Coordinates of C-alpha atoms in Angstrom, one line a residue:
Chain A
M1 CA -19.7 -54.3 21.7
E2 CA -20.0 -57.2 19.3
S3 CA -22.5 -57.2 16.4
D4 CA -24.2 -60.4 17.9
D5 CA -24.8 -58.4 21.1
L6 CA -26.3 -55.6 19.1
S7 CA -28.7 -57.9 17.2
S8 CA -30.2 -59.0 20.5
L9 CA -31.0 -55.5 21.6
S10 CA -34.4 -54.1 21.1
E11 CA -34.9 -51.0 18.9
K12 CA -35.9 -49.0 22.0
K13 CA -32.6 -50.0 23.7
L14 CA -30.7 -49.2 20.5
K15 CA -32.2 -45.7 20.3
K16 CA -31.4 -45.2 23.9
L17 CA -27.8 -46.3 23.4
I18 CA -27.4 -44.0 20.4
N19 CA -28.7 -41.0 22.3
E20 CA -26.4 -41.7 25.2
T21 CA -23.4 -42.2 22.9
Q22 CA -24.4 -39.0 21.1
D23 CA -24.4 -37.1 24.4
V24 CA -21.0 -38.5 25.3
L25 CA -19.7 -37.5 21.9
D26 CA -21.1 -34.0 22.3
Q27 CA -19.5 -33.8 25.7
L28 CA -16.1 -35.0 24.4
K29 CA -16.3 -32.5 21.4
A30 CA -17.2 -29.7 23.8
E31 CA -14.3 -30.7 26.1
L32 CA -11.9 -30.8 23.2
K33 CA -13.0 -27.4 21.9
Q34 CA -12.8 -25.9 25.4
R35 CA -9.2 -27.3 25.8
K36 CA -8.2 -25.8 22.4
L37 CA -9.7 -22.4 23.4
D38 CA -8.0 -22.6 26.8
R39 CA -4.7 -23.2 25.1
Q40 CA -5.3 -20.2 22.9
H41 CA -6.1 -18.0 25.8
H42 CA -3.1 -19.3 27.7
E43 CA -0.8 -18.4 24.7
I44 CA -2.3 -15.0 24.3
D45 CA -1.4 -14.3 27.9
H46 CA 2.3 -14.7 26.8
M47 CA 1.9 -12.1 24.0
E48 CA 5.0 -10.2 25.2
D49 CA 7.2 -13.2 24.2
Y50 CA 5.7 -13.4 20.8
F51 CA 6.3 -9.7 20.3
E52 CA 10.0 -10.3 21.0
D53 CA 10.1 -13.4 18.8
A54 CA 8.8 -11.3 15.9
E55 CA 11.8 -8.9 16.2
H56 CA 14.5 -11.5 15.6
N57 CA 13.7 -12.1 12.0
L58 CA 17.1 -11.4 10.4
S59 CA 18.7 -14.2 12.3
N60 CA 15.9 -16.4 11.0
L61 CA 16.8 -15.4 7.5
R62 CA 20.5 -16.3 8.1
L63 CA 19.5 -19.7 9.6
F64 CA 17.2 -20.3 6.7
I65 CA 19.8 -19.5 4.0
Q66 CA 22.3 -21.8 5.7
K67 CA 19.7 -24.6 5.7
V68 CA 18.9 -24.1 2.0
F69 CA 22.5 -24.2 1.0
S70 CA 23.1 -27.3 3.1
E71 CA 20.1 -28.9 1.4
I72 CA 21.4 -28.0 -2.0
R73 CA 24.9 -29.4 -1.2
K74 CA 23.4 -32.7 0.0
R75 CA 22.0 -33.4 -3.5
Chain B
M1 CA 5.1 -3.9 52.6
T2 CA 2.2 -1.7 51.7
N3 CA 4.6 1.3 51.3
I4 CA 6.8 -0.7 49.0
S5 CA 3.9 -1.8 46.7
A6 CA 2.6 1.8 46.7
S7 CA 5.9 3.2 45.7
T8 CA 6.3 0.5 43.0
T9 CA 2.8 1.4 41.6
N10 CA 3.8 5.1 41.6
S11 CA 7.0 4.5 39.8
N12 CA 5.2 2.3 37.2
T13 CA 2.7 5.0 36.7
A14 CA 5.5 7.6 36.2
V15 CA 7.2 5.3 33.7
R16 CA 4.0 4.8 31.8
I17 CA 3.4 8.6 31.7
I18 CA 6.9 9.2 30.4
Q19 CA 6.4 6.5 27.8
W20 CA 3.1 8.0 26.7
L21 CA 4.7 11.5 26.4
L22 CA 7.5 9.9 24.3
V23 CA 4.8 8.4 22.0
L24 CA 3.2 11.8 21.6
F25 CA 6.6 13.4 20.9
L26 CA 7.4 10.7 18.3
I27 CA 4.0 11.1 16.6
Y28 CA 4.7 14.9 16.5
M29 CA 8.1 14.1 15.0
L30 CA 6.5 11.7 12.5
I31 CA 4.0 14.4 11.4
T32 CA 6.8 17.0 11.2
A33 CA 9.0 14.6 9.1
V34 CA 6.2 14.2 6.6
G35 CA 6.0 18.0 6.4
M36 CA 9.8 18.0 5.9
I37 CA 9.6 15.5 3.0
G38 CA 6.8 17.5 1.4
S39 CA 8.6 20.7 1.7
G40 CA 12.0 19.2 0.6
F41 CA 10.4 17.4 -2.4
K42 CA 8.6 20.5 -3.5
G43 CA 11.8 22.5 -3.4
A44 CA 14.0 19.9 -5.0
T45 CA 11.7 19.3 -7.9
K46 CA 10.6 22.9 -8.3
G47 CA 7.2 21.7 -9.4
Q48 CA 8.7 19.2 -11.8
A49 CA 8.0 16.1 -9.7
M50 CA 6.2 14.6 -12.7
E51 CA 9.5 14.6 -14.7
L52 CA 11.5 13.4 -11.8
F53 CA 9.2 10.4 -11.4
A54 CA 8.7 9.9 -15.1
F55 CA 10.0 6.3 -14.6
A56 CA 6.9 5.7 -12.4
T57 CA 4.4 6.6 -15.1
N58 CA 4.5 2.9 -15.7
P59 CA 2.2 1.8 -12.8
F60 CA 4.1 -1.5 -12.4
M61 CA 7.3 0.5 -11.8
G62 CA 5.4 2.3 -9.0
L63 CA 4.3 -1.0 -7.7
I64 CA 7.8 -2.4 -7.7
V65 CA 9.1 0.8 -5.9
G66 CA 6.5 0.2 -3.2
V67 CA 7.3 -3.5 -2.9
I68 CA 11.0 -3.2 -2.8
A69 CA 11.2 -0.1 -0.6
T70 CA 8.9 -1.8 2.0
A71 CA 10.6 -5.2 1.8
M72 CA 14.0 -3.5 2.4
I73 CA 13.0 -1.4 5.4
Q74 CA 10.2 -3.8 6.5
S75 CA 7.7 -1.2 7.4
S76 CA 4.8 -0.3 5.2
S77 CA 3.9 2.5 7.6
T78 CA 7.2 4.2 6.9
V79 CA 6.8 3.8 3.2
T80 CA 3.2 5.1 3.1
S81 CA 4.1 8.0 5.3
I82 CA 7.0 8.9 2.9
I83 CA 4.6 8.6 0.0
V84 CA 2.1 11.0 1.7
G85 CA 5.0 13.5 2.0
L86 CA 6.0 13.0 -1.6
V87 CA 2.4 13.5 -2.8
A88 CA 2.2 16.7 -0.7
G89 CA 5.5 17.8 -2.4
G90 CA 4.1 17.3 -5.9
L91 CA 4.2 13.6 -6.8
P92 CA 1.0 12.9 -8.7
V93 CA -1.5 10.8 -6.8
E94 CA -1.9 8.6 -9.9
M95 CA 1.7 7.6 -9.7
A96 CA 1.5 7.1 -5.9
V97 CA -1.4 4.7 -5.9
P98 CA 0.6 1.7 -7.3
M99 CA 3.3 2.5 -4.8
V100 CA 0.9 2.2 -1.9
M101 CA -0.4 -1.1 -3.3
G102 CA 3.2 -2.3 -3.6
A103 CA 3.8 -1.3 0.1
N104 CA 1.0 -3.8 1.0
I105 CA 2.9 -6.6 -0.8
G106 CA 6.3 -5.6 0.5
T107 CA 5.2 -5.6 4.2
T108 CA 4.3 -9.3 4.0
I109 CA 8.0 -10.2 3.7
T110 CA 8.4 -9.6 7.5
N111 CA 6.1 -12.4 8.7
T112 CA 7.4 -14.7 6.0
I113 CA 10.9 -14.2 7.4
V114 CA 9.6 -14.8 10.9
S115 CA 8.2 -18.1 9.7
L116 CA 11.6 -19.1 8.5
G117 CA 12.6 -19.4 12.2
H118 CA 10.6 -22.6 12.3
I119 CA 12.7 -24.2 9.5
G120 CA 14.2 -26.8 11.9
K121 CA 10.9 -28.6 12.4
K122 CA 9.2 -29.7 9.2
K123 CA 5.5 -29.8 10.4
E124 CA 5.9 -26.6 12.4
F125 CA 7.5 -24.9 9.5
R126 CA 4.7 -25.9 7.2
R127 CA 2.1 -24.4 9.5
A128 CA 4.1 -21.2 10.2
F129 CA 4.9 -20.7 6.5
A130 CA 1.3 -21.2 5.5
A131 CA 0.2 -18.6 8.2
A132 CA 2.7 -16.1 6.8
T133 CA 2.1 -16.7 3.1
V134 CA -1.7 -16.5 3.3
H135 CA -1.0 -12.7 3.8
D136 CA 1.2 -12.7 0.7
F137 CA -1.3 -14.5 -1.5
F138 CA -4.1 -12.2 -0.4
N139 CA -2.2 -9.0 -1.0
V140 CA -0.9 -10.2 -4.4
M141 CA -4.4 -11.2 -5.4
A142 CA -5.8 -7.8 -4.2
V143 CA -3.3 -6.1 -6.5
A144 CA -4.1 -8.4 -9.4
I145 CA -7.7 -7.4 -9.1
F146 CA -7.5 -3.8 -8.2
L147 CA -4.5 -2.5 -10.0
P148 CA -5.7 -3.1 -13.6
I149 CA -9.1 -1.6 -12.7
E150 CA -7.3 1.4 -11.1
I151 CA -5.1 1.9 -14.2
I152 CA -8.1 2.0 -16.5
F153 CA -10.9 3.7 -14.4
H154 CA -9.1 5.2 -11.4
P155 CA -12.0 4.4 -9.0
L156 CA -9.8 4.5 -5.8
Q157 CA -8.3 7.8 -6.8
K158 CA -11.7 9.3 -7.6
I159 CA -13.5 8.1 -4.4
A160 CA -10.6 9.1 -2.2
G161 CA -10.4 12.5 -4.0
F162 CA -14.1 13.1 -3.4
F163 CA -13.8 12.4 0.4
A164 CA -10.6 14.3 0.7
A165 CA -12.0 17.4 -1.0
H166 CA -15.0 17.3 1.4
L167 CA -12.9 16.7 4.5
V168 CA -10.2 19.3 4.0
G169 CA -10.8 21.2 0.9
G170 CA -14.6 21.5 0.4
E171 CA -16.7 24.6 0.9
N172 CA -18.9 23.3 3.6
L173 CA -16.9 20.9 5.6
S174 CA -13.5 22.6 5.3
V175 CA -11.3 22.4 8.4
K176 CA -8.8 24.7 6.8
G177 CA -9.4 27.4 9.4
L178 CA -8.9 24.9 12.2
N179 CA -5.6 23.7 11.1
F180 CA -3.4 23.8 14.1
I181 CA -0.7 21.3 12.9
K182 CA 1.2 23.7 10.7
P183 CA 2.0 26.3 13.4
M184 CA 3.1 23.4 15.6
T185 CA 5.4 21.7 13.1
K186 CA 6.7 24.8 11.2
P187 CA 9.4 25.8 13.8
V188 CA 11.0 22.3 13.7
I189 CA 10.8 22.1 10.0
E190 CA 12.5 25.5 9.7
E191 CA 15.3 24.3 12.1
F192 CA 15.9 21.2 9.9
K193 CA 15.8 23.4 6.8
N194 CA 18.5 25.7 8.4
L195 CA 20.6 22.6 9.3
A196 CA 20.2 21.3 5.7
E197 CA 21.2 24.6 4.2
F198 CA 24.2 24.7 6.6
I199 CA 25.4 21.3 5.4
S200 CA 24.9 22.2 1.7
Q201 CA 23.1 25.2 0.2
P202 CA 22.4 23.7 -3.3
G203 CA 21.5 20.3 -1.9
A204 CA 19.4 21.6 1.0
H205 CA 16.1 20.3 -0.3
V206 CA 17.4 16.8 -0.9
I207 CA 19.1 16.7 2.6
L208 CA 15.7 17.8 4.0
I209 CA 14.0 14.8 2.4
V210 CA 16.7 12.5 3.7
F211 CA 16.3 13.9 7.2
G212 CA 12.5 13.4 6.9
I213 CA 12.9 9.8 5.8
F214 CA 15.3 9.1 8.7
V215 CA 13.0 10.7 11.2
I216 CA 9.9 8.8 10.0
F217 CA 11.9 5.6 10.0
F218 CA 13.1 5.9 13.6
A219 CA 9.9 7.5 14.8
I220 CA 7.8 4.6 13.6
I221 CA 10.3 2.0 15.0
F222 CA 10.2 3.6 18.5
I223 CA 6.5 4.3 18.4
G224 CA 6.1 0.6 17.7
K225 CA 8.4 -0.4 20.5
L226 CA 6.7 1.8 23.0
L227 CA 3.2 1.0 22.0
K228 CA 4.0 -2.7 22.2
K229 CA 4.8 -2.2 25.9
L230 CA 2.0 0.2 26.6
M231 CA -0.7 -1.6 24.7
V232 CA 0.1 -5.2 25.3
G233 CA -2.6 -5.5 28.0
R234 CA -5.2 -3.9 25.8
A235 CA -4.2 -6.1 22.8
K236 CA -4.4 -9.2 24.9
A237 CA -7.9 -8.3 26.1
I238 CA -9.0 -7.7 22.4
M239 CA -7.6 -11.0 21.3
H240 CA -9.1 -12.9 24.3
A241 CA -12.4 -11.4 23.4
S242 CA -12.2 -12.6 19.8
I243 CA -11.1 -16.2 20.5
G244 CA -13.8 -18.7 19.6
R245 CA -15.8 -16.2 17.6
G246 CA -16.3 -15.8 13.9
P247 CA -14.1 -14.2 11.1
I248 CA -15.6 -10.8 11.5
S249 CA -14.4 -10.7 15.1
G250 CA -11.0 -11.9 13.8
I251 CA -10.8 -9.0 11.2
T252 CA -11.9 -6.5 13.8
S253 CA -9.4 -7.6 16.4
G254 CA -6.6 -7.7 13.8
T255 CA -7.5 -4.1 12.8
I256 CA -7.6 -2.8 16.4
V257 CA -4.4 -4.6 17.5
T258 CA -2.6 -3.1 14.5
V259 CA -3.9 0.4 15.3
L260 CA -2.7 -0.1 18.9
V261 CA 0.8 -1.2 18.0
Q262 CA 1.0 0.8 14.8
S263 CA 2.5 -2.0 12.8
S264 CA 0.8 -4.6 10.5
S265 CA 4.0 -6.6 10.3
T266 CA 4.1 -6.9 14.1
T267 CA 0.5 -8.1 14.2
T268 CA 0.9 -10.6 11.4
S269 CA 4.3 -11.8 12.7
L270 CA 2.8 -12.3 16.2
M271 CA 0.5 -15.0 14.8
V272 CA 3.2 -17.0 13.0
P273 CA 4.7 -18.8 16.0
L274 CA 1.2 -19.5 17.3
A275 CA 0.3 -21.1 14.0
G276 CA 3.6 -23.0 13.9
A277 CA 2.9 -24.5 17.3
G278 CA -0.5 -25.5 16.1
I279 CA -2.4 -23.4 18.6
F280 CA -4.2 -21.3 16.1
K281 CA -5.4 -22.7 12.8
L282 CA -4.8 -21.1 9.4
K283 CA -8.5 -20.3 9.1
Q284 CA -8.4 -18.3 12.4
I285 CA -5.2 -16.5 11.4
Y286 CA -6.4 -15.5 8.0
P287 CA -9.1 -12.9 9.0
F288 CA -6.9 -11.6 11.7
T289 CA -4.2 -10.9 9.1
L290 CA -6.7 -9.1 6.9
G291 CA -7.6 -6.9 9.8
A292 CA -3.9 -5.9 10.0
N293 CA -4.2 -4.6 6.4
I294 CA -7.0 -2.3 7.5
G295 CA -5.4 -1.2 10.8
T296 CA -2.1 -0.2 9.2
T297 CA -3.8 2.5 7.1
I298 CA -4.2 4.7 10.2
T299 CA -0.5 5.7 10.0
A300 CA -0.8 7.3 6.5
L301 CA -4.0 9.0 7.7
L302 CA -2.1 10.4 10.7
A303 CA 0.8 11.4 8.4
A304 CA -1.7 13.3 6.1
T305 CA -2.6 15.6 9.0
A306 CA 0.9 17.1 8.7
I307 CA 0.0 18.8 5.4
S308 CA -1.8 22.0 5.1
G309 CA -2.8 24.3 2.3
P310 CA -3.8 23.0 -1.2
A311 CA -1.5 19.9 -0.9
A312 CA -3.6 18.8 2.1
V313 CA -6.3 17.4 -0.1
L314 CA -3.8 15.4 -2.2
A315 CA -2.0 14.1 1.0
L316 CA -5.3 13.0 2.5
Q317 CA -6.4 11.6 -0.9
I318 CA -3.5 9.2 -1.1
A319 CA -3.9 8.2 2.6
L320 CA -7.6 7.5 1.9
V321 CA -6.7 5.5 -1.2
H322 CA -4.7 3.2 1.2
F323 CA -7.6 2.9 3.5
I324 CA -10.3 2.4 0.9
Y325 CA -8.2 0.0 -1.1
N326 CA -7.5 -2.2 1.9
T327 CA -11.0 -2.1 3.2
T328 CA -12.6 -2.8 -0.1
A329 CA -10.1 -5.6 -0.9
V330 CA -11.0 -7.3 2.4
A331 CA -14.7 -6.8 1.9
L332 CA -14.6 -8.1 -1.7
I333 CA -12.3 -11.0 -1.4
Y334 CA -13.3 -12.3 2.0
S335 CA -17.1 -12.1 1.3
I336 CA -16.9 -14.1 -1.9
K337 CA -16.3 -17.8 -1.0
F338 CA -14.5 -18.7 -4.2
L339 CA -12.1 -15.7 -3.9
R340 CA -11.7 -16.2 -0.1
K341 CA -10.4 -19.7 -0.6
I342 CA -7.7 -18.9 -3.1
P343 CA -5.2 -17.4 -0.6
L344 CA -5.8 -20.3 1.8
R345 CA -5.3 -22.9 -0.9
G346 CA -2.3 -21.1 -2.3
A347 CA -0.6 -20.8 1.1
L348 CA -1.3 -24.4 2.1
W349 CA 0.1 -25.6 -1.3
M350 CA 3.2 -23.4 -1.1
A351 CA 3.8 -24.4 2.5
R352 CA 3.7 -28.1 1.6
V353 CA 6.1 -27.6 -1.3
A354 CA 8.5 -25.4 0.8
S355 CA 8.5 -27.8 3.7
E356 CA 9.6 -30.6 1.4
K357 CA 12.3 -28.6 -0.4
K358 CA 13.4 -25.5 1.4
V359 CA 14.9 -24.0 -1.8
Y360 CA 11.4 -23.5 -3.0
A361 CA 10.7 -21.2 -0.1
L362 CA 13.7 -19.1 -1.1
L363 CA 12.7 -19.1 -4.8
Y364 CA 9.1 -18.1 -3.7
M365 CA 10.3 -15.1 -1.7
I366 CA 12.7 -13.9 -4.5
G367 CA 9.9 -14.4 -7.0
V368 CA 7.0 -12.7 -5.2
F369 CA 9.0 -9.7 -3.8
F370 CA 11.4 -9.1 -6.7
V371 CA 11.1 -11.1 -9.9
I372 CA 7.3 -11.0 -10.5
P373 CA 7.0 -7.2 -10.0
G374 CA 10.1 -6.8 -12.3
L375 CA 8.5 -9.0 -15.0
M376 CA 5.3 -6.9 -14.8
V377 CA 7.3 -3.7 -15.5
F378 CA 8.8 -5.4 -18.5
L379 CA 5.5 -6.7 -19.8
Y380 CA 3.8 -3.4 -19.4
Q381 CA 6.5 -1.6 -21.3
L382 CA 6.2 -4.2 -24.1
M383 CA 2.5 -3.6 -24.3
A384 CA 2.6 0.2 -24.0

């Protein structure tokens, strides 16, 4: 909406638009929050996989040290 | 079809019953092993534990022992259970307190190593590393606050001593007469003693300690593995219930999940990939991690039940030190906004630096887990 259009609106109309926009914003925020929570619940359902991931930490260390040394060599 | 599903359910139930029996057996072995360490240490030092551990009269030396031992074997439960056994065998509680605090720091290395698995993706690594190191920063900060106070005034030792004396050694609330653990563990300890004497008569006590350490180590590993299978459903339900709620709920769920799986490093490591993927924010993971600190103290309390007689008070005292220390540290640091933010800011800063140059992540780990505790030992000796 252009600013020229806005200046032609009455204060009552402006307030109405603000309230409507606020409602839409609240709905969008609630939807976003709900999606985030749904994703979290979904991932918690796969907790077994994360338990397994947590056990392979020595291979992580090896990979990390290789990366550090390759980073040092590049310099 | 109904018959097939009924027989599958029956066999699943049978497997679960066997797994639970195995857990009970392993807890029994854990308790027995603590008794073995206590007995072996008492015999090996012949009441001279103070002299043997003279090096740990420097509290920072005790701290570094706790940090390095836990970082090496990646299990604070194992280290604190061994400490309970050593205290029962004569190691002064005063020397054991910094070791327990060190175990708290040492255990954080596990989730830091888990976060290194995300090294290939910069943004992911930054989030995962922050989620892991917030635990490090918190535990180091807790030691920085509580250890000097403990060295000067011994509040943890005194409060834990008060409760331990009332719970197992007091006049009114004594459960001495009800101790059923010793008759249950004594035959197995005697068998291990005989085996140790068979291997070497003069070194029997030391061999008994080594047996005890091995049994604790493997018992805790397998208890963890079994409980992960048995308790995953319960743990999921707890975490589902805490999602979208406040930090107190996060701390509580972290505590309960850790008690269920008997491993703080498992609980904290579990959250690292979830943080890396951006599913959970650092602010959500932080209280959950603190709950793990509280939940892990249950193992030392369990281990303390292995000890009877006069040493029972001391064993329970050091286990309670672990519990009171972790609970108080969470309550103090998390309830004061200024203090609460320090680990968050530290972790975010460190993660940003480490994601830019990976060598800093390596230097950080070596520094926190090995160099800084070493420097503290040196400085304390200079000042003493």
